[in-house]
Short mmCIF file of C-alpha atoms in Angstrom, two decimals:
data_model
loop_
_atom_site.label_atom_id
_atom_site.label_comp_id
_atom_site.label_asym_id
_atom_site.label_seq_id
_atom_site.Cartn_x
_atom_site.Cartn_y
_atom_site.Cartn_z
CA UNK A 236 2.15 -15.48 -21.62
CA UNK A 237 1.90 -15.75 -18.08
CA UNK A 238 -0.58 -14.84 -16.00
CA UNK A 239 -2.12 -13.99 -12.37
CA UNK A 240 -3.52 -17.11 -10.33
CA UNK A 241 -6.56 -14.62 -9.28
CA UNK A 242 -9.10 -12.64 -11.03
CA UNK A 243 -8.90 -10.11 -8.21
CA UNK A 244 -6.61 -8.28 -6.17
CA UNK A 245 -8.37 -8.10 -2.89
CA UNK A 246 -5.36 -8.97 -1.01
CA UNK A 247 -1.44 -9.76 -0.32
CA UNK A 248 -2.81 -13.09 1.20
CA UNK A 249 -4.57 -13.91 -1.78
CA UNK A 250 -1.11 -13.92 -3.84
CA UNK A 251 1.87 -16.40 -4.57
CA UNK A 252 5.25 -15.59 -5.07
CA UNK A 253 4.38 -16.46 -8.56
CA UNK A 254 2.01 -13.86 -8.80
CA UNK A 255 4.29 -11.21 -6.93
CA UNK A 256 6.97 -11.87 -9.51
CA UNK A 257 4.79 -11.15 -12.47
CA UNK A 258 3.56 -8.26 -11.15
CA UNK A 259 7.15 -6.95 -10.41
CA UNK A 260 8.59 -8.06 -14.09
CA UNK A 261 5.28 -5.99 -15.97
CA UNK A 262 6.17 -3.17 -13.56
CA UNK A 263 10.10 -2.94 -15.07
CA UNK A 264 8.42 -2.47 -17.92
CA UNK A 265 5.71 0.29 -17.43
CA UNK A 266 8.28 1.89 -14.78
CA UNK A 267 10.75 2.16 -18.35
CA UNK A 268 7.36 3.81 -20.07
CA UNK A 269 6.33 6.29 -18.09
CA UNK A 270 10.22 7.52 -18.06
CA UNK A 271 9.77 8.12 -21.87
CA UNK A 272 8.52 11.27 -23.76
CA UNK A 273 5.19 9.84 -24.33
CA UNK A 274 4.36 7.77 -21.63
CA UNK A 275 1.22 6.65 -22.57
CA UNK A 276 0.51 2.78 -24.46
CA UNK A 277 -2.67 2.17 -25.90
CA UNK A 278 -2.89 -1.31 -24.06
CA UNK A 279 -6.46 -1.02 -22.11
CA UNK A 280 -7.99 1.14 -24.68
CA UNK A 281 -11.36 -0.41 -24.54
CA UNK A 282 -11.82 -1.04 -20.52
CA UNK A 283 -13.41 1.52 -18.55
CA UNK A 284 -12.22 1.51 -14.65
CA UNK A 285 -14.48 3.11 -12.23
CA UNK A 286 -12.35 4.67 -9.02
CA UNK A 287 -14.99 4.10 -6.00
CA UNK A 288 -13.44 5.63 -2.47
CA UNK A 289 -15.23 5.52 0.17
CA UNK A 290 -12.60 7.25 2.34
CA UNK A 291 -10.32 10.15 1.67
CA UNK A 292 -7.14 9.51 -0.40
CA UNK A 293 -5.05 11.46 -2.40
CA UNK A 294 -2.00 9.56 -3.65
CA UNK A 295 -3.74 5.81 -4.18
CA UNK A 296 -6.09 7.99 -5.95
CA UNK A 297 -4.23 9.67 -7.87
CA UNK A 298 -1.78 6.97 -8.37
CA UNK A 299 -4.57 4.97 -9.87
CA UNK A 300 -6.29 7.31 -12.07
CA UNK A 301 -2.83 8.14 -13.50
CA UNK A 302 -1.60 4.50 -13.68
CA UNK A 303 -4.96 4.30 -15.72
CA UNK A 304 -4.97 7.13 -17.92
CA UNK A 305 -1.30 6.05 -18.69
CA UNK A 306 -2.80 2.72 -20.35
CA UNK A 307 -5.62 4.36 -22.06
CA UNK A 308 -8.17 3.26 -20.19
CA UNK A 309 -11.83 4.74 -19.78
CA UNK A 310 -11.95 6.56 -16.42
CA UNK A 311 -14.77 6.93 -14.21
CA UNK A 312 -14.63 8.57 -10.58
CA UNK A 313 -16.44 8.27 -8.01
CA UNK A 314 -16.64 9.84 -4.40
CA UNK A 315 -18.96 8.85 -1.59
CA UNK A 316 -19.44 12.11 0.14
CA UNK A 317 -21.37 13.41 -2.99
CA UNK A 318 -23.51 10.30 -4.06
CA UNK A 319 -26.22 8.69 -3.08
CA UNK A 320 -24.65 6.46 -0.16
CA UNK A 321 -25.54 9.37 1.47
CA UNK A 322 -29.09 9.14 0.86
CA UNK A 323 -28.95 5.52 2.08
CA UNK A 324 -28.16 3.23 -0.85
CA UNK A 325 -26.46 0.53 -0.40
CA UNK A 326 -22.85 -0.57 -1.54
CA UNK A 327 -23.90 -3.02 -3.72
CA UNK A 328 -26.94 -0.86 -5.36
CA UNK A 329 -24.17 1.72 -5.68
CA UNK A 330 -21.76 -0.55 -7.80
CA UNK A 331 -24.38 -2.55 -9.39
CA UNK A 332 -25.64 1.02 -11.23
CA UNK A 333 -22.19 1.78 -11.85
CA UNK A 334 -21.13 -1.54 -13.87
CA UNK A 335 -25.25 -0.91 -15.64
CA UNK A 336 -22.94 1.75 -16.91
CA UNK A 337 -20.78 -1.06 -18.68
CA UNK A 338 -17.86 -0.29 -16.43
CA UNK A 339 -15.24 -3.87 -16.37
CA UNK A 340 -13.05 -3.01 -13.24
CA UNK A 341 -13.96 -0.94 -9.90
CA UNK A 342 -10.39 0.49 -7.87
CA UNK A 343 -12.85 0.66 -4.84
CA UNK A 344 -11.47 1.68 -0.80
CA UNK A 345 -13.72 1.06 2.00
CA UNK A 346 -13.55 1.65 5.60
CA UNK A 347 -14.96 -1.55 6.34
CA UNK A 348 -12.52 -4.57 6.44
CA UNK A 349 -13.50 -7.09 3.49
CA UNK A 350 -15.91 -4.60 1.56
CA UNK A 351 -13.61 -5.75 -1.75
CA UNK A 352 -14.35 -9.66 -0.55
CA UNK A 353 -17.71 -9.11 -0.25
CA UNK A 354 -18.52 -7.32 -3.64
CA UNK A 355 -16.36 -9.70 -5.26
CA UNK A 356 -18.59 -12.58 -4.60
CA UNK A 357 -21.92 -9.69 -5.69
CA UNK A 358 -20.49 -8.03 -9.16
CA UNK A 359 -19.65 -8.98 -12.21
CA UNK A 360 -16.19 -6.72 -12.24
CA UNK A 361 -12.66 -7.82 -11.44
CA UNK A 362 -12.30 -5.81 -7.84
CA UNK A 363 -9.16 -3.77 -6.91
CA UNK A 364 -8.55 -3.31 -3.33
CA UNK A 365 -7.68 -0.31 -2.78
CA UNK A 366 -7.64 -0.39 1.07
CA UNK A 367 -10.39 -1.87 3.28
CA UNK A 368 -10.40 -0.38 6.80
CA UNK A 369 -7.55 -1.59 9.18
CA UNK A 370 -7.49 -4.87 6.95
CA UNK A 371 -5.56 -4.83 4.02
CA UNK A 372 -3.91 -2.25 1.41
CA UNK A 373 -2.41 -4.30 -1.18
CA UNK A 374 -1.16 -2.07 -4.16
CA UNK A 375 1.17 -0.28 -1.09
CA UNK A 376 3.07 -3.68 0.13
CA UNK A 377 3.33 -4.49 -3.67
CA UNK A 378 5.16 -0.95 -4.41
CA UNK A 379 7.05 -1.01 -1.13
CA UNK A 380 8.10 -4.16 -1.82
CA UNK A 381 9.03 -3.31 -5.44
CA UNK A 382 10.95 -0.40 -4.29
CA UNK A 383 13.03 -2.28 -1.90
CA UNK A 384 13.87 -4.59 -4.54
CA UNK A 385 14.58 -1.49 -6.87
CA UNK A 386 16.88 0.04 -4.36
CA UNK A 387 18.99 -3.44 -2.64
CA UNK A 388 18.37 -5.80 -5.32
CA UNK A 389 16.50 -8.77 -4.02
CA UNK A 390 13.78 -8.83 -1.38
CA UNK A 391 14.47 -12.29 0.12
CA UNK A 392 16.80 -12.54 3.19
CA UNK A 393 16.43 -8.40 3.91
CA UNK A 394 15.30 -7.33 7.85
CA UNK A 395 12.47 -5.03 7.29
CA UNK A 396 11.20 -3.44 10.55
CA UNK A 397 7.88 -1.95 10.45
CA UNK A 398 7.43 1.09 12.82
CA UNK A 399 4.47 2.56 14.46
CA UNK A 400 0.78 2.00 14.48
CA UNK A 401 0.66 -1.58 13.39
CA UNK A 402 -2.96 -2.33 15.40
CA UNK A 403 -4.71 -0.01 13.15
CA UNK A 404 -2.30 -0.01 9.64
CA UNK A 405 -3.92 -1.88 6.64
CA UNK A 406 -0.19 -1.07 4.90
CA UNK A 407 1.48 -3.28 7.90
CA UNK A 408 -0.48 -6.15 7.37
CA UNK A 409 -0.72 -6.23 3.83
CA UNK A 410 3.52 -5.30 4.00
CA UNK A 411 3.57 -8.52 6.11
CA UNK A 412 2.40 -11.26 4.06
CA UNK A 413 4.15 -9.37 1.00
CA UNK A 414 7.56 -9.54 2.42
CA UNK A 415 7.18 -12.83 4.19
CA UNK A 416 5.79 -14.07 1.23
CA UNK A 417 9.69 -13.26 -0.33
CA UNK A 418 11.46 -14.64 1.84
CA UNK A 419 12.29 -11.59 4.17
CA UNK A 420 12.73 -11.31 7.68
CA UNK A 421 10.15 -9.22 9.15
CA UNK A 422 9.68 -7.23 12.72
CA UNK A 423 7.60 -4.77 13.73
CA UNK A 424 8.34 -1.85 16.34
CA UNK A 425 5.51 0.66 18.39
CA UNK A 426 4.39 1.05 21.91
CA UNK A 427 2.70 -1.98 22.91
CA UNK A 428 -1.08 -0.92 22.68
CA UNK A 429 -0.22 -0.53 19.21
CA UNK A 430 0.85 -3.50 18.46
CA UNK A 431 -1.34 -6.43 17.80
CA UNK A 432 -1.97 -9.42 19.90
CA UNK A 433 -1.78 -12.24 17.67
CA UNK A 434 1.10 -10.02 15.44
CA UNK A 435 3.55 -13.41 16.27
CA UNK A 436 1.61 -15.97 14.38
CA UNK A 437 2.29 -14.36 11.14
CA UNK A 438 6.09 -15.32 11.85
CA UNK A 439 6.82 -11.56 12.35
CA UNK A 440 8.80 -10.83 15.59
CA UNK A 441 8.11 -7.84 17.54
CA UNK A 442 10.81 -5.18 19.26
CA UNK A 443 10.10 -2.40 21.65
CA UNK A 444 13.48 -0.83 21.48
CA UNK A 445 13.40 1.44 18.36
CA UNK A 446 17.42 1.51 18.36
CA UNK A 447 17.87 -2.02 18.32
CA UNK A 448 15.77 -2.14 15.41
CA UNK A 449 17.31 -0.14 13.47
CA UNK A 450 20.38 -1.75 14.55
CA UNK A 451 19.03 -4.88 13.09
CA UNK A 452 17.42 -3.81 10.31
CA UNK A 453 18.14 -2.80 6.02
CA UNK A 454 14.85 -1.34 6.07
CA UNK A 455 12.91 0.58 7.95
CA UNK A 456 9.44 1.30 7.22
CA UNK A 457 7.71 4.26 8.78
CA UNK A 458 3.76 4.14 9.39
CA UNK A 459 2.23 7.33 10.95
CA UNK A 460 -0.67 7.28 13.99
CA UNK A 461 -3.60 6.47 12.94
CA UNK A 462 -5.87 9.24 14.80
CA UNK A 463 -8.96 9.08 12.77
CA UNK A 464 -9.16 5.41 13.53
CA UNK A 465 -8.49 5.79 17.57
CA UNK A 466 -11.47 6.07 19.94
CA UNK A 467 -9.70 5.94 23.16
CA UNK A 468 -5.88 6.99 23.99
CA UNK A 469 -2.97 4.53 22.72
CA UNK A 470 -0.09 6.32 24.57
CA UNK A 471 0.45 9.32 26.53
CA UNK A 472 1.33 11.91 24.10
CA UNK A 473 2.24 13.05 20.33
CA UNK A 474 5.76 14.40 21.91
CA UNK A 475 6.02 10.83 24.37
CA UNK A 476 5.58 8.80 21.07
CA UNK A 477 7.93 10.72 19.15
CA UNK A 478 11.03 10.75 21.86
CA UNK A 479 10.13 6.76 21.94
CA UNK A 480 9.68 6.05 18.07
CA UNK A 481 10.40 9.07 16.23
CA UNK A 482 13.34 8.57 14.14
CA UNK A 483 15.83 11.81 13.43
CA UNK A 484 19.15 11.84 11.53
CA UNK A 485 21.25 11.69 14.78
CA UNK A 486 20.28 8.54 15.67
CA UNK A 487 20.39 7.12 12.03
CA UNK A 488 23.96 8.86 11.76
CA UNK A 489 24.54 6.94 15.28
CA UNK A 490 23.89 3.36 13.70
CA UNK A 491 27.03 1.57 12.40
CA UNK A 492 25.54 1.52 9.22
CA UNK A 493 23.59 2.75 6.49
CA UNK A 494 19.33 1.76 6.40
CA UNK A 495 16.86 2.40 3.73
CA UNK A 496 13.85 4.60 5.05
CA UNK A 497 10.26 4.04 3.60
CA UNK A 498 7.06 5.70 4.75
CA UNK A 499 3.97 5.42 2.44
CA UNK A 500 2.69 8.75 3.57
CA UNK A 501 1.03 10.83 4.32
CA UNK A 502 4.12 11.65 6.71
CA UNK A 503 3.83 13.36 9.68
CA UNK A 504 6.74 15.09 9.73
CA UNK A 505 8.42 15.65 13.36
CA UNK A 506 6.35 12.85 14.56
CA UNK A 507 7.41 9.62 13.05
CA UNK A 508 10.17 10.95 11.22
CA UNK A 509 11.39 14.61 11.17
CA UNK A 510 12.23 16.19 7.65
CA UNK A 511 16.18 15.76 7.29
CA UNK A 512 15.57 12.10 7.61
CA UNK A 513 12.28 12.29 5.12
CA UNK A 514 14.70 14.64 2.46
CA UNK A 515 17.76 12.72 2.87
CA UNK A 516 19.61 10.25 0.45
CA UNK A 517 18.50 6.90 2.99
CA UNK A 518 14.88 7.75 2.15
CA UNK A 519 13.22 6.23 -0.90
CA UNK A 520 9.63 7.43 0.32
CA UNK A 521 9.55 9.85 -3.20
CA UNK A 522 10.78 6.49 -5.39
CA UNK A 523 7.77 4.71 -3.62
CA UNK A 524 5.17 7.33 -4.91
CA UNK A 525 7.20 7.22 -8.81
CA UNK A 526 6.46 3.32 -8.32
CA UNK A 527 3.38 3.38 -7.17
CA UNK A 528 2.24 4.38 -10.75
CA UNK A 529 4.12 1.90 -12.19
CA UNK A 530 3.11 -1.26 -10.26
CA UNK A 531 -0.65 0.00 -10.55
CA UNK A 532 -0.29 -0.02 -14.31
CA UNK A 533 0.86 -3.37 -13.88
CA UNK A 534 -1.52 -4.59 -11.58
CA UNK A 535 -4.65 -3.46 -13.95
CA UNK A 536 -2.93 -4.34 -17.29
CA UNK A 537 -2.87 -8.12 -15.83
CA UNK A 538 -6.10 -8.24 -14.45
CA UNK A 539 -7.90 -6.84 -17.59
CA UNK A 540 -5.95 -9.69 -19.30
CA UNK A 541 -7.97 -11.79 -17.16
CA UNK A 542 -11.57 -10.17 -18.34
CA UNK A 543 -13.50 -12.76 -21.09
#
């Protein structure tokens, strides 16, 4: 049987294609399960997975919990705002008494960038990134890319355009060295302050003109502004940003042909998209959340696989 080069998914970077592959193929598979009547296997019946966020989430969380409880495993959640962290204990105090607990994988998201790196090389737990600050958000590129495939066959040799608030998006980055990492031709599209300087040296190229992106692209996928992560103004205005990058089903019916939306929520609707496009037949964004379970259960299944 095949198997994962890495003992934990911390990040897209961390991957090969190999690895990608694998995950994809063992995602067919669970995506045919939890289509059944009983969509639950008994395949991690003894591992208990402890959920530790951090940060606020509701579908990753809820995608993982269910992707677990669909294998059987042992579930154990955890949330920051009511624990100790708030009484000043450190991360890896925090984890360490968890895994005391016997617990063999943590799902943990962080708002600092390489939290997952860092208690990788602490624990004794195969890590999950579940998103690490601005840094990287790897279970989302894996289930966009998964749905792209799903939806146009191959991800190799597809434009993918990545619009919006790349500076502060884990998802772009991660989405980045996911689809380059295939064989995809990647750009990315915002207002320039939200675009990263050294964004070129990942081989990505960068557009200004939301039209001609579209125009170029099969894909496009939508990120929404990052508020919570701003400290100081990025553009003039919510309504500026939308008449710039907002897409609307005028100007997608305007393009000489027919793109793929993604957005990997949550959407703010009439901002970076406006609801006819979000509800039409182009967008896949509800496909990415039925896939997100899917790849997950795949992503733990192989990793436990990996736990002597």
């Amino acid at each position: 049987m095949s198997e994962l080069s890495v003992s934990h998914l911390l990040g897209i970077k961390y991957l090969n294609k190999k690895d990608i592959s694998l995950i994809f193929e063992t995602a067919d598979h669970f995506k045919e399960v939890i289509n059944r009547s009983i969509k639950k296997v008994p395949t991690l019946r003894d591992i208990t997975i402890a959920n530790i966020f951090f940060e606020n989430s509701t579908r990753t969380k809820l995608s993982f919990e269910l992707a677990e409880k669909r294998l059987s495993a042992d579930v154990v959640n955890f949330s920051a705002g009511q624990s100790s962290v708030k009484k000043g204990e450190t991360l890896i105090d925090t984890v360490n008494n968890i895994l005391s607990m016997k617990v063999d994988m943590v799902v943990m998201r962080h708002p600092n960038p390489g939290a997952g790196i860092f208690l990788s090389q602490h624990v004794n737990a195969s890590i999950v990134n579940a998103g690490d600050g601005a840094h990287e958000h790897p279970t989302q590129a894996l289930l966009d890319s998964f749905s792209i495939r799903e939806k146009l066959g191959d991800v190799g040799g597809k434009n993918v355009v990545i619009v919006g608030d790349i500076l502060h998006s884990r998802v772009a980055l991660s989405n980045i060295f996911a689809l380059k990492l295939q064989g995809a031709n990647v750009k990315v599209c915002g207002p320039k302050t939200l675009i990263p300087k050294y964004i070129e040296s990942l081989g990505v190229g960068v557009e200004t003109n939301l039209r001609k992106a579209l125009e170029w692209c099969d894909v496009a996928n939508m990120l929404r502004v990052q508020n919570e992560r701003m400290d100081i103004s990025y553009f003039p205005s919510t309504r500026e940003y939308t008449q710039q990058f907002g897409v609307n089903k005028e100007l997608l019916n305007s393009l000489d042909k027919e793109i793929v939306i993604m957005h990997p929520g949550p959407i703010n609707r009439g901002v970076e998209i406006t609801s006819d496009v979000a509800d039409s037949d182009q967008s896949i964004i509800l496909h990415q959340v039925e896939n997100g379970v899917a790849v997950r259960m795949a992503v733990l299944y192989l990793l436990a696989s990996k736990i002597k």
